[in-house]
PDB file of C-alpha atoms and ligand atoms in Angstrom:
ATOM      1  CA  UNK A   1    -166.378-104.292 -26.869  1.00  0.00           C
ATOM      2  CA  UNK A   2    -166.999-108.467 -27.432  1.00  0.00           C
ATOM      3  CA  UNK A   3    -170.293-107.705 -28.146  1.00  0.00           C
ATOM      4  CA  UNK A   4    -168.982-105.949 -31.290  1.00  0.00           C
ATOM      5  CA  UNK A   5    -168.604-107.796 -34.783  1.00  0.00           C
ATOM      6  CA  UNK A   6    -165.657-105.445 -36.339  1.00  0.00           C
ATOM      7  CA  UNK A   7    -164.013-106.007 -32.722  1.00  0.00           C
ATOM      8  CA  UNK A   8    -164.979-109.804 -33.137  1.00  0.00           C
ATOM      9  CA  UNK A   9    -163.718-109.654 -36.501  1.00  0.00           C
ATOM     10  CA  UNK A  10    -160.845-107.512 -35.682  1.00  0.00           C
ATOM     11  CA  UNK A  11    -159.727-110.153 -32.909  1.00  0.00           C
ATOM     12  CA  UNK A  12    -159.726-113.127 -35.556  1.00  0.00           C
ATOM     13  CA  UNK A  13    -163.010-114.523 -33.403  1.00  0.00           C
ATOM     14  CA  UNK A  14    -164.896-113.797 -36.895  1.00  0.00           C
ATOM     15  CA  UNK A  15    -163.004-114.482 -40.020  1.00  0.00           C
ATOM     16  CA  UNK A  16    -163.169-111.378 -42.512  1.00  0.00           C
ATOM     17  CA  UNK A  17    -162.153-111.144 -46.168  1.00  0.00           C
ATOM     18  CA  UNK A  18    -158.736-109.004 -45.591  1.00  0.00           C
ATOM     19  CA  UNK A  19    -157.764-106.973 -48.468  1.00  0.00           C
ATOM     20  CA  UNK A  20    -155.726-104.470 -46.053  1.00  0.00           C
ATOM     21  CA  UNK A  21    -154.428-104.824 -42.358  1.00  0.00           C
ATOM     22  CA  UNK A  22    -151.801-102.614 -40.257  1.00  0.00           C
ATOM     23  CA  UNK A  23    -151.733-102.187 -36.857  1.00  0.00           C
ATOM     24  CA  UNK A  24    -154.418 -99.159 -36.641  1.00  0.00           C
ATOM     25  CA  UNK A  25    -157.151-100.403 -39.054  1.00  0.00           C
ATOM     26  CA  UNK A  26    -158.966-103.494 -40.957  1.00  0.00           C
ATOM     27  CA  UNK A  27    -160.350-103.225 -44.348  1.00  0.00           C
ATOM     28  CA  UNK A  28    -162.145-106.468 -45.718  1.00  0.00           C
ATOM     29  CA  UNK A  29    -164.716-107.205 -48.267  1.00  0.00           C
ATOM     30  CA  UNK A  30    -168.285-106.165 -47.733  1.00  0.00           C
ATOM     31  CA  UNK A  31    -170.129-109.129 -47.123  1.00  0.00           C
ATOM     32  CA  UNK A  32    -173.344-107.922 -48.961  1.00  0.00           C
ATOM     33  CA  UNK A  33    -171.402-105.441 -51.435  1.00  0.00           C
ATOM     34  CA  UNK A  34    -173.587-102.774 -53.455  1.00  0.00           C
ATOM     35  CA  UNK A  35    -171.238-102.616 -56.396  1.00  0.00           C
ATOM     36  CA  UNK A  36    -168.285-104.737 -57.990  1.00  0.00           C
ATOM     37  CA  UNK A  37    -165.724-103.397 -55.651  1.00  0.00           C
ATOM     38  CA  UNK A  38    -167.191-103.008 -51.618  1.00  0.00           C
ATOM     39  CA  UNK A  39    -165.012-103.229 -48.851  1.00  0.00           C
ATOM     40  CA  UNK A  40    -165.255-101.255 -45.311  1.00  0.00           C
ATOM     41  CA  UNK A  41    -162.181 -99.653 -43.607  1.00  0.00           C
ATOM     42  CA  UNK A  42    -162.133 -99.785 -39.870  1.00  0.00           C
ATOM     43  CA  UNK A  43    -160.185 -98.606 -36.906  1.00  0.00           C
ATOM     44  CA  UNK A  44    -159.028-101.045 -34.511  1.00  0.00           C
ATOM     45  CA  UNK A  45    -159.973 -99.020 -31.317  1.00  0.00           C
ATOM     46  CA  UNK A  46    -163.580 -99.415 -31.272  1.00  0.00           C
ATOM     47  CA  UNK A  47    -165.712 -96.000 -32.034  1.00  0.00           C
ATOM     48  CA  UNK A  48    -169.560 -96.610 -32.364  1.00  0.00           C
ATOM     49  CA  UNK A  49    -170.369 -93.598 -34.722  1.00  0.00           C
ATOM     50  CA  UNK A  50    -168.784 -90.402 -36.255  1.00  0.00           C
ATOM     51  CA  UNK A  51    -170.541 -88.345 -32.442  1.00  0.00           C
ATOM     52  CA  UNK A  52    -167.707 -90.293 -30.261  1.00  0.00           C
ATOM     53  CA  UNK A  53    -164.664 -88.361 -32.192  1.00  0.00           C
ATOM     54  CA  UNK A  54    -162.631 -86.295 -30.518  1.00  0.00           C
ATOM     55  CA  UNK A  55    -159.608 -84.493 -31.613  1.00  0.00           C
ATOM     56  CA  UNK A  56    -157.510 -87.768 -30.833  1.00  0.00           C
ATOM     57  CA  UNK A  57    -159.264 -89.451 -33.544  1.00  0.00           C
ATOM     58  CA  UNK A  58    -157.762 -87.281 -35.845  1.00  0.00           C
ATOM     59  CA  UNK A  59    -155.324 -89.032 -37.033  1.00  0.00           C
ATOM     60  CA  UNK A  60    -156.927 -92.476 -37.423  1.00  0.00           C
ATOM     61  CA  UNK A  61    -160.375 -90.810 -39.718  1.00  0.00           C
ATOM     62  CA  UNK A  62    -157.543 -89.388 -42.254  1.00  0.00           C
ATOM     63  CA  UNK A  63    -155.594 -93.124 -42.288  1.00  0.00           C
ATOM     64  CA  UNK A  64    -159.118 -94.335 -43.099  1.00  0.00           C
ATOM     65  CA  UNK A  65    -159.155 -92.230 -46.152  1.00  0.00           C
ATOM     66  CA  UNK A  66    -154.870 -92.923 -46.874  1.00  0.00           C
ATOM     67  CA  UNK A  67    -156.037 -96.731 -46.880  1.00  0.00           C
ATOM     68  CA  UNK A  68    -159.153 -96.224 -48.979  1.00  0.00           C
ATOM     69  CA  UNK A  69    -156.903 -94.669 -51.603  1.00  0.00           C
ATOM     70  CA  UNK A  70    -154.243 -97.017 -51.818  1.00  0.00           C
ATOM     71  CA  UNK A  71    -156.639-100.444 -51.996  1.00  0.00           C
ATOM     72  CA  UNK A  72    -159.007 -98.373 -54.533  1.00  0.00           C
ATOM     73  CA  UNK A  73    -155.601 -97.667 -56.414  1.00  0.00           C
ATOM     74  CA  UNK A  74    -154.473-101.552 -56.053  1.00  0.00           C
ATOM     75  CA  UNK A  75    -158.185-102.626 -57.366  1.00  0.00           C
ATOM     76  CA  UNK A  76    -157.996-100.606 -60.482  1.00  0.00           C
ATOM     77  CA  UNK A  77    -160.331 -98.033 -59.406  1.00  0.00           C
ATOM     78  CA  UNK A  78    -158.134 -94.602 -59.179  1.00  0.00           C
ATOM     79  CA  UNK A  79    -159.151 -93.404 -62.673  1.00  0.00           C
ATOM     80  CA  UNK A  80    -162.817 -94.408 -62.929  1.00  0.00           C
ATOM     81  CA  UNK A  81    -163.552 -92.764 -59.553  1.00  0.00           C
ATOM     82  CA  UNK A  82    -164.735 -94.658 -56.268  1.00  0.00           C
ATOM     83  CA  UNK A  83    -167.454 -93.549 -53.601  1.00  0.00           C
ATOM     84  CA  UNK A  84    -166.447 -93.153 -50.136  1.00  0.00           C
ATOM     85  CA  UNK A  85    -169.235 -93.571 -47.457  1.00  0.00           C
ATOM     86  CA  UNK A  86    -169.901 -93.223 -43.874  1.00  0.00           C
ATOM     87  CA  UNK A  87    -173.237 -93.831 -41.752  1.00  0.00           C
ATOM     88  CA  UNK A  88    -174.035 -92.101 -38.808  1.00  0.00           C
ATOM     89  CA  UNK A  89    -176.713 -93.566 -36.751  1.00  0.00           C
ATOM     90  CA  UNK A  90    -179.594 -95.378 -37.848  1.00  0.00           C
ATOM     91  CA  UNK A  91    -181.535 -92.500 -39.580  1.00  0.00           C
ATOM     92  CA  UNK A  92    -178.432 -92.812 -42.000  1.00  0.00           C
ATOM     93  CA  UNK A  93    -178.798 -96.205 -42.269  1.00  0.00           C
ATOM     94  CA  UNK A  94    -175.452 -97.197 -40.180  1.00  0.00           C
ATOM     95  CA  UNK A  95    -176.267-100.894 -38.973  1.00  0.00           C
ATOM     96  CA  UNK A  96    -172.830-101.923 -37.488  1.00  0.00           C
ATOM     97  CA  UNK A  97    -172.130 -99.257 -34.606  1.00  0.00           C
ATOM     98  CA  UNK A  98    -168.479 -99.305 -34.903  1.00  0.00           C
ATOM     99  CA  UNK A  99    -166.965 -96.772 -37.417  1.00  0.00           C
ATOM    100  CA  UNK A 100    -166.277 -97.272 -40.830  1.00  0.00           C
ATOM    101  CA  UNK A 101    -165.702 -96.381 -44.118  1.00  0.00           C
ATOM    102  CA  UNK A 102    -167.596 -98.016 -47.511  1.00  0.00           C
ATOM    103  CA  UNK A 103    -165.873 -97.628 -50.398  1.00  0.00           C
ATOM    104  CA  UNK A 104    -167.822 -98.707 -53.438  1.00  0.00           C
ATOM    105  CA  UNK A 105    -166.229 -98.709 -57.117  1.00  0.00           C
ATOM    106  CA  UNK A 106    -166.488-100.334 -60.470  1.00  0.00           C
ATOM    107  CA  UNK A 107    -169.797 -99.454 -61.450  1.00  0.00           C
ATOM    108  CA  UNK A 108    -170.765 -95.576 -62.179  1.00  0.00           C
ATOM    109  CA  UNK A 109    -171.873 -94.139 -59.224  1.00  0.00           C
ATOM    110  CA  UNK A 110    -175.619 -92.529 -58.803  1.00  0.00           C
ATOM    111  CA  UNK A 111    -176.210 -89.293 -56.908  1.00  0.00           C
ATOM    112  CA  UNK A 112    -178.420 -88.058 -54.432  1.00  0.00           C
ATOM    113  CA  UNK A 113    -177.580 -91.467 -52.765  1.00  0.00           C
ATOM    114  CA  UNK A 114    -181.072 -92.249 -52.014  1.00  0.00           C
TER     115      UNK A 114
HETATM  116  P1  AMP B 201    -173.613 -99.721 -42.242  1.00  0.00           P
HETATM  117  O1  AMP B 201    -175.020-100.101 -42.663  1.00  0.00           O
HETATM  118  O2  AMP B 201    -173.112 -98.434 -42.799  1.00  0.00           O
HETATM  119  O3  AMP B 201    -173.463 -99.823 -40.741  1.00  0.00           O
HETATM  120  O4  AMP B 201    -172.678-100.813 -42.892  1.00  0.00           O
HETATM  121  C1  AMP B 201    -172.500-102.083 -42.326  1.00  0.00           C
HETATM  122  C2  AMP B 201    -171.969-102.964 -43.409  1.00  0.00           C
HETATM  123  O5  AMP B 201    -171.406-104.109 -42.814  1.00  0.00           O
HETATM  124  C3  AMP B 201    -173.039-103.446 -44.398  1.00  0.00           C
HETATM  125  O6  AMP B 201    -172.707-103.023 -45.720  1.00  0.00           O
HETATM  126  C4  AMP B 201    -172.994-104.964 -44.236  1.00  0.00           C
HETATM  127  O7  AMP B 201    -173.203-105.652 -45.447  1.00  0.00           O
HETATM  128  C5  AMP B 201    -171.601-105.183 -43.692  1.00  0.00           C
HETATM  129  N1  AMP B 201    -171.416-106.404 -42.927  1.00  0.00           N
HETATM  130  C6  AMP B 201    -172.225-106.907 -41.965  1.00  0.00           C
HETATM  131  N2  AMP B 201    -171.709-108.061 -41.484  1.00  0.00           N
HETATM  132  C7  AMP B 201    -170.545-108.276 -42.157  1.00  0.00           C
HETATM  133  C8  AMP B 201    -169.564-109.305 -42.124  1.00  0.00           C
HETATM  134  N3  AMP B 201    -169.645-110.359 -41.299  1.00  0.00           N
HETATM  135  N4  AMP B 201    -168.500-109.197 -42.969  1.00  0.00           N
HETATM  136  C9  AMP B 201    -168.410-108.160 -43.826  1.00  0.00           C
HETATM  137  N5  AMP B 201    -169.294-107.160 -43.891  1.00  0.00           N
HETATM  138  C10 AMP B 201    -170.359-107.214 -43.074  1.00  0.00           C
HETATM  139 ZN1   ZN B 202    -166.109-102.547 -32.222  1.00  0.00          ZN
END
């Protein structure tokens, strides 16, 4: 997928903020972040949106959430709470067609969304 910028910035060929790399996912600072704390967890096997899962995704979408709790926790954010976020398609405003997961902290968090 080198038409891809998580795979771009996955591959080094884009640089990305790192705050958490192992050999199944990339989590880096949101470039435009919505709240104090923003970064986006990705797998490194490129999925476009949460409809091309199958079962042997299962695995890497619950790492996604193991990895969104231990850099929340490492940020300070376990106690005050932290939203967790993911797009599908462009009705649900997902720009970037490879998966991942927003997590958003240090501000209170609104709900509905909008
Ligand atoms: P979504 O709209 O759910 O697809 O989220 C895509 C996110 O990627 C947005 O929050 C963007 O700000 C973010 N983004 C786009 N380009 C970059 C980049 N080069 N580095 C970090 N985040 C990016
Ligand atoms: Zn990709």
């Amino acid at each position: 997928m080198s038409e891809c910028l998580f795979c771009k910035m996955i591959n080094g060929d884009i640089k990305a903020d790192v705050v958490y790399e192992d050999d199944h996912v990339l989590a880096f600072n949101d470039i435009n972040p919505q709240a104090p704390h923003h970064f986006l967890i990705v797998p490194k096997e490129h999925v476009s949106t949460i409809n091309d899962l199958d079962e042997r995704h299962e695995k890497i979408i619950g790492k996604l959430f193991l990895v969104a709790k231990k850099v929340a926790a490492d940020m300070g954010m376990e106690e005050a709470g932290y939203r967790t976020v993911m797009n599908c398609n462009a009705g649900a405003g997902q720009t970037v067609f490879h998966i991942h997961l927003h997590v958003l902290g240090g501000r209170p968090m609104l709900w509905p969304p909008g």
